[in-house]
Coordinates of C-alpha atoms in Angstrom, one line a residue:
Chain A
X1 CA 152.3 130.3 108.2
X2 CA 150.6 130.8 104.8
X3 CA 151.0 134.2 103.1
X4 CA 147.4 135.2 103.5
X5 CA 147.4 134.6 107.2
X6 CA 150.7 136.5 107.5
X7 CA 149.3 139.4 105.6
X8 CA 146.2 139.6 107.8
X9 CA 148.2 139.4 111.0
X10 CA 150.6 142.1 109.8
X11 CA 147.7 144.4 108.9
X12 CA 146.1 143.9 112.3
X13 CA 149.3 144.7 114.0
X14 CA 150.5 147.7 111.9
X15 CA 147.0 149.2 111.6
X16 CA 146.6 149.1 115.4
X17 CA 150.0 150.7 116.0
X18 CA 149.4 153.5 113.5
X19 CA 145.9 154.4 114.9
X20 CA 147.5 155.4 118.2
X21 CA 145.2 156.7 120.9
X22 CA 142.7 159.5 120.9
X23 CA 141.6 159.3 117.2
X24 CA 137.9 160.0 116.3
X25 CA 136.3 156.6 116.8
X26 CA 134.0 156.6 113.8
X27 CA 136.8 157.5 111.5
X28 CA 138.8 154.6 112.8
X29 CA 135.8 152.4 112.4
X30 CA 135.3 153.5 108.8
X31 CA 139.0 152.8 108.1
X32 CA 138.7 149.3 109.7
X33 CA 135.6 148.7 107.5
X34 CA 137.7 149.6 104.5
X35 CA 140.7 147.5 105.4
X36 CA 139.3 144.4 107.1
X37 CA 136.7 143.2 104.7
X38 CA 137.8 139.9 103.4
X39 CA 140.0 141.2 100.6
X40 CA 142.1 138.7 98.7
X41 CA 145.3 140.5 99.9
X42 CA 146.9 139.8 96.5
X43 CA 149.3 142.8 96.7
X44 CA 150.6 142.2 100.2
X45 CA 151.1 138.5 99.4
X46 CA 153.1 139.5 96.4
X47 CA 155.3 141.7 98.6
X48 CA 155.9 138.8 101.0
X49 CA 156.6 136.2 98.3
X50 CA 159.1 138.4 96.4
X51 CA 160.8 139.2 99.7
X52 CA 161.1 135.5 100.5
X53 CA 162.5 134.9 97.0
X54 CA 165.1 137.6 97.7
X55 CA 166.2 136.0 101.0
X56 CA 164.1 138.1 103.4
X57 CA 166.1 139.4 106.4
X58 CA 163.9 142.1 108.0
X59 CA 160.6 140.5 108.7
X60 CA 158.9 143.5 110.3
X61 CA 159.9 145.8 107.6
X62 CA 158.7 143.4 104.9
X63 CA 155.4 143.1 106.8
X64 CA 155.1 146.8 107.0
X65 CA 155.9 147.2 103.2
X66 CA 153.1 144.7 102.5
X67 CA 150.7 146.5 104.7
X68 CA 151.5 149.9 103.2
X69 CA 150.7 148.7 99.7
X70 CA 147.4 147.2 100.9
X71 CA 146.4 150.3 102.7
X72 CA 147.0 152.4 99.6
X73 CA 144.9 149.9 97.7
X74 CA 142.1 150.1 100.2
X75 CA 142.2 153.9 100.2
X76 CA 141.8 153.9 96.4
X77 CA 138.8 151.5 96.7
X78 CA 137.1 153.8 99.2
X79 CA 137.5 156.8 97.0
X80 CA 136.7 155.0 93.8
X81 CA 133.4 153.6 95.2
X82 CA 132.2 157.1 96.1
X83 CA 129.2 158.6 94.2
X84 CA 131.4 160.9 92.2
X85 CA 133.1 157.8 90.7
X86 CA 131.5 154.4 90.6
X87 CA 128.7 155.2 93.1
X88 CA 129.0 151.6 94.3
X89 CA 126.7 150.5 97.2
X90 CA 128.5 147.2 97.8
X91 CA 132.1 145.9 97.8
X92 CA 133.1 142.4 98.7
X93 CA 129.4 141.7 99.5
X94 CA 129.2 144.4 102.2
X95 CA 128.1 148.1 102.1
X96 CA 130.9 150.4 100.8
X97 CA 132.4 152.8 103.3
X98 CA 130.3 155.8 102.2
X99 CA 127.1 153.7 102.4
X100 CA 128.0 152.5 105.9
X101 CA 129.5 155.7 107.3
X102 CA 128.4 158.5 105.0
X103 CA 130.4 160.4 102.4
X104 CA 132.4 162.7 104.6
X105 CA 133.9 159.9 106.6
X106 CA 134.6 157.9 103.4
X107 CA 136.5 160.8 102.0
X108 CA 138.5 161.3 105.2
X109 CA 139.0 157.5 105.7
X110 CA 140.7 157.4 102.3
X111 CA 142.9 160.4 103.1
X112 CA 143.9 158.9 106.5
X113 CA 144.6 155.5 104.9
X114 CA 147.0 157.2 102.4
X115 CA 148.9 158.8 105.3
X116 CA 148.7 155.6 107.4
X117 CA 150.6 153.7 104.6
X118 CA 153.5 156.0 105.2
X119 CA 153.1 155.9 109.0
X120 CA 153.3 152.1 108.9
X121 CA 156.5 152.2 107.0
X122 CA 158.0 154.9 109.2
X123 CA 157.1 153.0 112.4
X124 CA 158.8 149.8 111.2
X125 CA 161.7 151.2 109.3
X126 CA 163.7 153.1 111.9
X127 CA 166.5 150.5 111.9
X128 CA 166.9 150.6 108.1
X129 CA 166.8 154.3 107.0
X130 CA 168.1 153.5 103.5
X131 CA 165.6 150.8 102.8
X132 CA 162.9 152.9 104.3
X133 CA 163.6 155.8 102.0
X134 CA 163.6 153.5 99.0
X135 CA 160.4 151.9 100.0
X136 CA 158.7 155.2 100.4
X137 CA 159.8 156.4 97.0
X138 CA 158.6 153.2 95.5
X139 CA 155.2 153.5 97.2
X140 CA 154.8 157.1 96.2
X141 CA 155.6 156.2 92.6
X142 CA 152.9 153.5 92.7
X143 CA 150.3 155.9 93.9
X144 CA 151.0 159.5 93.0
X145 CA 152.1 161.5 89.9
X146 CA 153.1 160.9 87.2
X147 CA 151.8 157.4 86.7
X148 CA 150.6 155.9 90.0
X149 CA 147.1 154.6 90.6
X150 CA 145.7 158.1 91.4
X151 CA 147.0 159.3 88.0
X152 CA 145.5 156.1 86.5
X153 CA 142.1 156.9 87.9
X154 CA 142.5 160.5 86.7
X155 CA 142.9 159.3 83.1
X156 CA 139.1 158.6 83.2
X157 CA 138.6 162.3 83.5
X158 CA 140.7 163.2 80.4
X159 CA 139.2 163.7 77.0
X160 CA 141.8 161.4 75.4
X161 CA 143.4 158.5 77.2
X162 CA 145.5 155.6 75.9
X163 CA 144.1 152.3 77.1
X164 CA 147.5 150.8 77.9
X165 CA 148.8 153.9 79.8
X166 CA 145.5 154.1 81.7
X167 CA 145.6 150.4 82.8
X168 CA 149.3 150.5 83.6
X169 CA 148.7 153.4 85.9
X170 CA 145.3 152.5 87.3
X171 CA 146.2 148.9 88.3
X172 CA 149.7 148.1 87.2
X173 CA 151.5 150.8 89.1
X174 CA 150.6 149.4 92.5
X175 CA 151.5 145.8 91.4
X176 CA 154.9 147.1 90.3
X177 CA 155.2 148.8 93.7
X178 CA 154.3 145.6 95.4
X179 CA 156.9 143.4 93.7
X180 CA 159.6 146.0 94.0
X181 CA 158.7 146.6 97.7
X182 CA 159.3 142.9 98.4
X183 CA 162.9 143.3 97.0
X184 CA 163.6 146.7 98.5
X185 CA 162.5 145.5 102.0
X186 CA 165.5 143.2 101.9
X187 CA 167.8 145.7 100.2
X188 CA 167.7 143.7 97.0
X189 CA 167.7 145.3 93.5
X190 CA 164.1 146.0 92.6
X191 CA 164.5 146.4 88.9
X192 CA 164.3 142.6 87.9
X193 CA 161.0 142.4 89.7
X194 CA 159.2 145.3 88.1
X195 CA 158.2 143.3 85.0
X196 CA 156.4 140.7 87.1
X197 CA 154.4 143.4 88.8
X198 CA 153.6 145.1 85.5
X199 CA 152.4 141.9 83.8
X200 CA 150.4 140.9 86.7
X201 CA 148.8 144.3 87.1
X202 CA 147.8 144.4 83.5
X203 CA 146.4 140.9 83.8
X204 CA 144.4 141.9 86.8
X205 CA 143.0 144.9 85.0
X206 CA 142.0 142.8 82.0
X207 CA 140.6 140.1 84.3
X208 CA 138.5 142.8 86.0
X209 CA 137.2 143.9 82.6
X210 CA 136.3 140.3 81.7
X211 CA 134.6 139.8 85.1
X212 CA 132.7 143.0 84.7
X213 CA 131.1 141.5 81.5
X214 CA 130.7 138.0 82.9
X215 CA 129.3 139.3 86.2
X216 CA 126.2 137.2 85.8
X217 CA 127.9 133.9 86.4
X218 CA 130.7 134.8 88.8
X219 CA 130.0 136.2 92.2
X220 CA 131.7 139.5 92.0
X221 CA 130.6 141.0 95.4
X222 CA 130.3 144.3 93.7
X223 CA 128.2 145.9 90.9
X224 CA 128.9 144.5 87.4
X225 CA 128.5 146.1 84.0
X226 CA 130.2 149.3 85.4
X227 CA 132.6 149.8 82.5
X228 CA 129.9 150.0 79.9
X229 CA 127.8 152.1 82.3
X230 CA 130.5 154.6 82.9
X231 CA 131.9 154.3 79.3
X232 CA 135.3 153.5 80.7
X233 CA 138.1 152.2 78.5
X234 CA 138.0 148.4 78.8
X235 CA 139.9 145.5 77.3
X236 CA 136.6 143.7 76.8
X237 CA 135.1 146.5 74.8
X238 CA 138.3 147.1 72.8
X239 CA 139.2 143.5 72.0
X240 CA 135.9 141.6 72.5
X241 CA 135.6 139.0 75.2
X242 CA 137.6 136.3 73.5
X243 CA 140.3 138.7 72.6
X244 CA 140.4 140.0 76.2
X245 CA 140.7 136.4 77.5
X246 CA 143.5 135.6 75.1
X247 CA 145.3 138.8 76.2
X248 CA 144.8 137.9 79.8
X249 CA 146.3 134.4 79.3
X250 CA 149.3 135.8 77.4
X251 CA 149.9 138.4 80.2
X252 CA 149.9 135.6 82.8
X253 CA 152.4 133.6 80.8
X254 CA 154.6 136.7 80.4
X255 CA 154.4 137.1 84.2
X256 CA 155.4 133.5 84.8
X257 CA 158.3 133.8 82.4
X258 CA 159.7 137.0 83.7
X259 CA 160.1 135.9 87.3
X260 CA 163.9 136.2 88.0
X261 CA 166.0 133.2 88.8
X262 CA 165.7 132.8 92.6
X263 CA 165.3 130.1 95.3
X264 CA 161.5 130.1 95.1
X265 CA 160.9 130.5 91.4
X266 CA 158.7 127.4 90.9
X267 CA 156.6 128.4 93.9
X268 CA 156.1 131.9 92.6
X269 CA 155.1 130.6 89.2
X270 CA 152.5 128.3 90.8
X271 CA 151.2 131.3 92.8
X272 CA 150.7 133.2 89.6
X273 CA 148.9 130.4 87.8
X274 CA 146.7 129.8 90.9
X275 CA 145.8 133.5 91.0
X276 CA 145.0 133.5 87.3
X277 CA 142.5 130.6 87.8
X278 CA 141.0 132.4 90.8
X279 CA 140.5 135.6 88.8
X280 CA 138.9 134.1 85.7
X281 CA 138.0 130.4 86.5
X282 CA 138.3 128.6 83.2
X283 CA 135.1 126.5 83.8
X284 CA 133.1 129.6 84.4
X285 CA 134.5 131.3 81.3
X286 CA 133.7 128.3 79.2
X287 CA 130.1 128.1 80.6
X288 CA 129.6 131.8 79.9
X289 CA 130.8 131.5 76.3
X290 CA 128.6 128.5 75.6
X291 CA 125.6 130.4 77.0
X292 CA 126.5 133.3 74.8
X293 CA 126.7 131.2 71.6
X294 CA 123.3 129.5 72.5
X295 CA 121.6 132.9 72.5
X296 CA 121.4 135.1 69.4
X297 CA 122.3 138.4 71.1
X298 CA 125.7 139.9 70.6
X299 CA 128.1 140.6 73.4
X300 CA 127.4 144.2 74.2
X301 CA 130.5 144.7 76.3
Chain B
X1 CA 164.5 187.4 99.5
X2 CA 161.4 187.8 101.6
X3 CA 159.8 184.6 103.0
X4 CA 156.7 184.7 100.9
X5 CA 158.7 185.0 97.7
X6 CA 161.0 182.2 98.9
X7 CA 158.0 180.0 99.7
X8 CA 156.4 180.7 96.3
X9 CA 159.6 179.9 94.4
X10 CA 160.1 176.7 96.3
X11 CA 156.6 175.6 95.6
X12 CA 157.0 176.2 91.9
X13 CA 160.3 174.3 91.8
X14 CA 159.3 171.3 94.0
X15 CA 155.8 171.0 92.5
X16 CA 157.2 170.9 89.0
X17 CA 159.9 168.3 89.9
X18 CA 157.3 166.0 91.6
X19 CA 154.9 166.2 88.7
X20 CA 157.4 164.5 86.5
X21 CA 156.3 163.8 82.9
X22 CA 153.4 161.9 81.4
X23 CA 150.8 162.7 84.1
X24 CA 147.2 163.3 83.2
X25 CA 147.2 167.0 82.2
X26 CA 143.8 167.9 83.7
X27 CA 144.8 166.4 87.0
X28 CA 148.0 168.4 87.1
X29 CA 145.9 171.5 86.2
X30 CA 143.5 170.9 89.0
X31 CA 146.4 170.4 91.4
X32 CA 148.0 173.7 90.2
X33 CA 144.7 175.4 90.7
X34 CA 144.6 174.2 94.3
X35 CA 148.2 175.2 95.1
X36 CA 148.9 178.4 93.1
X37 CA 145.9 180.5 94.1
X38 CA 147.3 183.4 96.1
X39 CA 147.3 181.7 99.5
X40 CA 149.0 183.6 102.3
X41 CA 151.6 180.7 102.7
X42 CA 151.5 181.1 106.4
X43 CA 152.6 177.6 107.2
X44 CA 155.6 177.5 104.8
X45 CA 156.7 180.9 106.0
X46 CA 156.6 179.5 109.5
X47 CA 158.8 176.5 108.5
X48 CA 161.3 178.9 106.9
X49 CA 161.5 181.3 109.7
X50 CA 161.9 178.7 112.4
X51 CA 164.7 177.1 110.3
X52 CA 166.4 180.4 110.0
X53 CA 166.1 180.8 113.8
X54 CA 167.7 177.4 114.2
X55 CA 170.7 178.3 112.0
X56 CA 169.5 176.8 108.7
X57 CA 172.1 174.7 106.9
X58 CA 170.2 172.7 104.3
X59 CA 168.3 175.2 102.2
X60 CA 166.8 172.7 99.7
X61 CA 165.6 170.4 102.5
X62 CA 164.0 173.3 104.4
X63 CA 162.4 174.5 101.2
X64 CA 161.0 171.0 100.6
X65 CA 159.7 170.8 104.2
X66 CA 157.9 174.1 103.8
X67 CA 156.4 172.9 100.5
X68 CA 155.3 169.6 102.0
X69 CA 153.4 171.3 104.7
X70 CA 151.7 173.7 102.3
X71 CA 150.8 170.8 99.9
X72 CA 149.0 169.0 102.8
X73 CA 147.2 172.2 103.6
X74 CA 146.1 172.7 100.0
X75 CA 145.0 169.0 99.8
X76 CA 142.8 169.5 102.9
X77 CA 141.2 172.7 101.5
X78 CA 140.3 170.9 98.2
X79 CA 138.6 168.0 100.1
X80 CA 137.0 170.3 102.7
X81 CA 135.5 172.5 100.0
X82 CA 133.7 169.6 98.3
X83 CA 129.9 169.3 98.5
X84 CA 130.0 166.5 101.1
X85 CA 131.7 169.0 103.5
X86 CA 131.5 172.8 103.1
X87 CA 130.1 172.7 99.5
X88 CA 132.0 175.9 98.9
X89 CA 131.9 177.4 95.4
X90 CA 134.7 180.0 96.0
X91 CA 138.0 180.0 97.8
X92 CA 140.4 182.9 97.8
X93 CA 138.0 184.7 95.4
X94 CA 138.2 181.9 92.7
X95 CA 136.1 178.8 91.9
X96 CA 137.0 175.9 94.2
X97 CA 138.7 172.9 92.5
X98 CA 135.5 170.8 92.2
X99 CA 133.7 173.8 90.8
X100 CA 136.4 174.4 88.2
X101 CA 137.3 170.8 87.4
X102 CA 134.5 168.6 88.7
X103 CA 134.2 166.5 91.8
X104 CA 136.2 163.4 90.5
X105 CA 139.3 165.5 89.7
X106 CA 138.9 167.4 93.0
X107 CA 138.9 164.2 94.9
X108 CA 141.9 162.9 93.0
X109 CA 143.8 166.2 93.2
X110 CA 143.6 166.1 97.0
X111 CA 144.8 162.5 97.1
X112 CA 147.7 163.3 94.7
X113 CA 148.7 166.3 96.7
X114 CA 149.0 164.2 99.9
X115 CA 151.3 161.8 98.1
X116 CA 153.1 164.7 96.5
X117 CA 154.0 166.2 99.9
X118 CA 155.9 163.0 100.6
X119 CA 157.4 163.0 97.1
X120 CA 158.8 166.5 97.6
X121 CA 160.5 165.6 100.8
X122 CA 161.9 162.4 99.3
X123 CA 163.2 164.2 96.3
X124 CA 165.1 166.7 98.4
X125 CA 166.1 164.6 101.4
X126 CA 168.4 162.0 99.9
X127 CA 171.5 163.5 101.4
X128 CA 170.0 163.6 104.9
X129 CA 168.2 160.3 105.5
X130 CA 167.9 160.9 109.3
X131 CA 166.4 164.4 108.9
X132 CA 164.2 163.1 106.1
X133 CA 162.7 160.3 108.2
X134 CA 162.1 162.7 111.1
X135 CA 160.4 165.2 108.7
X136 CA 158.1 162.5 107.3
X137 CA 157.1 161.3 110.8
X138 CA 156.4 164.9 111.8
X139 CA 154.4 165.6 108.6
X140 CA 152.4 162.3 109.1
X141 CA 151.6 163.3 112.7
X142 CA 150.3 166.7 111.5
X143 CA 147.9 165.1 108.9
X144 CA 147.0 161.5 109.9
X145 CA 145.8 159.6 112.9
X146 CA 145.5 160.0 115.8
X147 CA 145.4 163.8 115.9
X148 CA 146.4 165.4 112.6
X149 CA 144.2 167.6 110.4
X150 CA 142.3 164.7 108.9
X151 CA 141.4 163.4 112.3
X152 CA 140.4 167.0 113.2
X153 CA 138.0 167.2 110.3
X154 CA 136.6 163.8 111.3
X155 CA 135.6 165.1 114.7
X156 CA 132.9 167.0 112.8
X157 CA 131.4 163.6 112.1
X158 CA 131.3 162.4 115.7
X159 CA 128.3 162.7 117.9
X160 CA 130.4 164.2 120.7
X161 CA 133.6 166.2 120.2
X162 CA 135.6 168.4 122.6
X163 CA 136.1 171.9 121.1
X164 CA 139.7 172.1 122.2
X165 CA 140.6 168.6 120.8
X166 CA 138.8 169.4 117.6
X167 CA 140.6 172.7 117.0
X168 CA 144.0 171.4 118.1
X169 CA 143.7 168.6 115.5
X170 CA 141.8 170.5 112.7
X171 CA 144.1 173.4 112.5
X172 CA 146.7 173.2 115.3
X173 CA 148.3 170.0 114.2
X174 CA 149.6 171.3 110.9
X175 CA 150.9 174.5 112.5
X176 CA 152.8 172.3 115.0
X177 CA 154.1 170.2 112.1
X178 CA 155.2 173.5 110.5
X179 CA 157.2 174.9 113.4
X180 CA 158.7 171.5 114.1
X181 CA 159.6 170.9 110.4
X182 CA 161.6 174.1 110.5
X183 CA 163.7 172.8 113.3
X184 CA 164.0 169.2 112.0
X185 CA 165.1 170.4 108.6
X186 CA 168.3 171.6 110.3
X187 CA 168.6 168.7 112.6
X188 CA 167.6 170.8 115.6
X189 CA 165.5 169.6 118.5
X190 CA 161.8 170.2 117.5
X191 CA 160.3 170.0 120.9
X192 CA 160.9 173.7 122.0
X193 CA 159.0 174.8 118.8
X194 CA 155.9 172.7 119.2
X195 CA 154.2 175.2 121.6
X196 CA 154.6 178.1 119.1
X197 CA 152.8 176.0 116.5
X198 CA 150.1 174.9 118.9
X199 CA 149.3 178.4 120.1
X200 CA 149.4 179.9 116.5
X201 CA 147.2 177.1 115.2
X202 CA 144.6 177.5 117.9
X203 CA 144.7 181.3 117.3
X204 CA 144.2 180.8 113.6
X205 CA 141.2 178.5 114.2
X206 CA 139.7 181.1 116.6
X207 CA 140.4 183.8 114.1
X208 CA 138.6 181.8 111.4
X209 CA 135.6 181.4 113.7
X210 CA 135.6 185.2 114.3
X211 CA 136.0 186.0 110.6
X212 CA 133.2 183.5 109.8
X213 CA 130.9 185.7 111.9
X214 CA 132.3 189.1 110.8
X215 CA 132.3 188.0 107.2
X216 CA 130.2 191.0 106.1
X217 CA 133.0 193.5 106.8
X218 CA 136.1 191.6 105.9
X219 CA 136.7 190.3 102.5
X220 CA 137.0 186.5 103.1
X221 CA 137.3 185.3 99.6
X222 CA 135.1 182.3 100.6
X223 CA 131.6 181.8 102.0
X224 CA 130.9 183.1 105.4
X225 CA 128.4 182.0 108.1
X226 CA 129.5 178.4 107.5
X227 CA 130.0 177.3 111.1
X228 CA 126.4 178.3 112.1
X229 CA 125.1 176.7 108.8
X230 CA 126.9 173.4 109.4
X231 CA 126.4 173.6 113.2
X232 CA 130.1 173.1 113.6
X233 CA 131.8 173.6 117.0
X234 CA 133.1 177.2 117.0
X235 CA 134.8 179.5 119.5
X236 CA 132.5 182.3 118.5
X237 CA 129.4 180.3 119.3
X238 CA 130.9 178.9 122.5
X239 CA 132.4 182.1 123.9
X240 CA 130.5 184.8 122.2
X241 CA 132.3 187.2 119.8
X242 CA 134.0 189.3 122.4
X243 CA 135.0 186.2 124.4
X244 CA 136.4 184.7 121.2
X245 CA 138.4 187.9 120.4
X246 CA 139.9 188.0 124.0
X247 CA 140.8 184.3 123.6
X248 CA 142.4 185.0 120.2
X249 CA 144.5 187.9 121.7
X250 CA 145.6 185.8 124.6
X251 CA 146.7 182.9 122.3
X252 CA 148.8 185.4 120.2
X253 CA 150.5 186.6 123.4
X254 CA 151.2 183.1 124.4
X255 CA 152.6 182.3 121.0
X256 CA 154.9 185.4 121.2
X257 CA 156.1 184.5 124.7
X258 CA 156.8 180.8 124.0
X259 CA 159.2 181.5 121.1
X260 CA 162.5 179.9 122.3
X261 CA 165.6 182.1 122.7
X262 CA 167.3 182.2 119.3
X263 CA 169.1 184.6 117.0
X264 CA 165.9 185.9 115.4
X265 CA 163.5 185.9 118.4
X266 CA 162.5 189.6 117.9
X267 CA 161.8 189.1 114.2
X268 CA 159.7 186.0 114.8
X269 CA 157.7 187.9 117.5
X270 CA 157.0 190.7 115.0
X271 CA 155.9 188.2 112.4
X272 CA 153.4 186.7 114.8
X273 CA 152.0 190.2 115.7
X274 CA 151.8 191.1 112.0
X275 CA 149.9 187.9 111.3
X276 CA 147.5 188.5 114.1
X277 CA 146.6 191.9 112.7
X278 CA 146.3 190.5 109.2
X279 CA 143.9 187.8 110.5
X280 CA 141.6 190.0 112.5
X281 CA 142.3 193.7 111.8
X282 CA 141.6 195.6 115.0
X283 CA 139.9 198.5 113.1
X284 CA 137.5 196.1 111.3
X285 CA 136.7 194.3 114.5
X286 CA 136.0 197.6 116.3
X287 CA 133.8 198.8 113.4
X288 CA 131.9 195.5 113.4
X289 CA 131.3 195.7 117.1
X290 CA 130.0 199.3 116.9
X291 CA 127.6 198.3 114.1
X292 CA 126.4 195.4 116.2
X293 CA 125.7 197.7 119.3
X294 CA 123.9 200.2 117.0
X295 CA 121.4 197.6 115.9
X296 CA 119.1 195.8 118.3
X297 CA 119.5 192.3 117.0
X298 CA 121.6 189.8 119.0
X299 CA 124.8 188.2 117.6
X300 CA 123.5 184.9 116.3
X301 CA 126.9 183.3 116.0

């Protein structure tokens, strides 16, 4: 089974089990809208592939760890899309949760998804209490204080924020949690896998900044030009578009290089390169740059 | 040390440890505002007193369990106060978190407090992995799907909601989690303690409905008349004020009666009666009713 398919199946199974019976139906519907919306499932695939590289031996726990990371990611998207932050009407080409279900249910769906991430781990991890505790610590670090994705988002509300610290927390922290979760779910040492997550996370954030500027030529499935609109720290505004692209490529190479020696190293390296091309297609970037040089206006990123 | 003092000290210690270093300072400030605001600490005191009744043997874990429940409670208050729900400007006589720090930080502070509740348990529970897992399952059930406080709040967004189911989830679930956490933190059977939490939780919700109507004569420290304003299901609107008061008193007696045989049974029963009087002071209720009978207008609860 390919990794995307495995991640989707695991999400269906673990989501359904955690919902239980008797929950408010519209809340569940809002949560499903947030989770089952054609996302690329990058983080759970990362959990699964690192686990395979570590000699996976507890399939259900690894699946649960992959789901938990994705549920946290979905929760953060629901809250970030709300009017008080991005005020985004669409996400992945569909109405955002607050647009489809109203703000109260969007707020609650995000809260319930955070709790569900822990529930999914708890439901699957009974047979492995030590791994379970390590996975929950790892997940909490990726999301909470001091430097998880919630803290990362909060740096946007500070008067002074360091771009690197902001990006490492806002995006990198959950990628680090993903690679480490893959290792922890098979009782492997997580530390050699943290750098892969950190480099990939930073690369994703830079890619997102680049795509936000290039939005005209790539189908984003969400509003573009948001960084400039919200005056958010952005690699594209700090380094210029070419500088940001060079930084992105260097982060991808660092990610590829830092993958520890393991049985699937070559496969993992291919996965990273494929993801890089999916994130910022080289042809689309080249086309955008040639359009830019053909017109006299400057890049107002 | 009295229970309130112990709960406050535990919150200071466990909050500080979970914050770690390098977190966005305004986010931390917003979270502190939410947590350290003169709350009655009813739920953590309940955790502590049940643990003592069960022969407490792991003080730090019990403290952490008490803190985790209170952090979840504070998170729910922060989100419930936001404009999309109650739009409350004051809470416990002070500006609500979104009034003091803005909506983005209020949203994030609630999210971070949910995660922090788990972090506090994880930080304290390393030596007791089995208790830790049971405590986290118990906490998740009190907050998440299908019938924790987030689900309870979500019943307000459904077209049709059963008042009992709504109240059991919205308030009762975290009281049940509190009494059960006390038992679980000392590896005792939690099931005999669930009924105490359920009765107390329902009593608190009914008391809140009564206080919302009587707001004029009791200092609420928060806006009153909110249930009627938001057309929320309410015991006072369903049973009338006198009916709600009779229901409240019967719930308190049930709570007192269902306390399991234990070394501190009498003390726990006193605690419940004291809380009941604090929640709806009999003198204030009598005064309000006499004012109501003296004026011709009907009770528009």
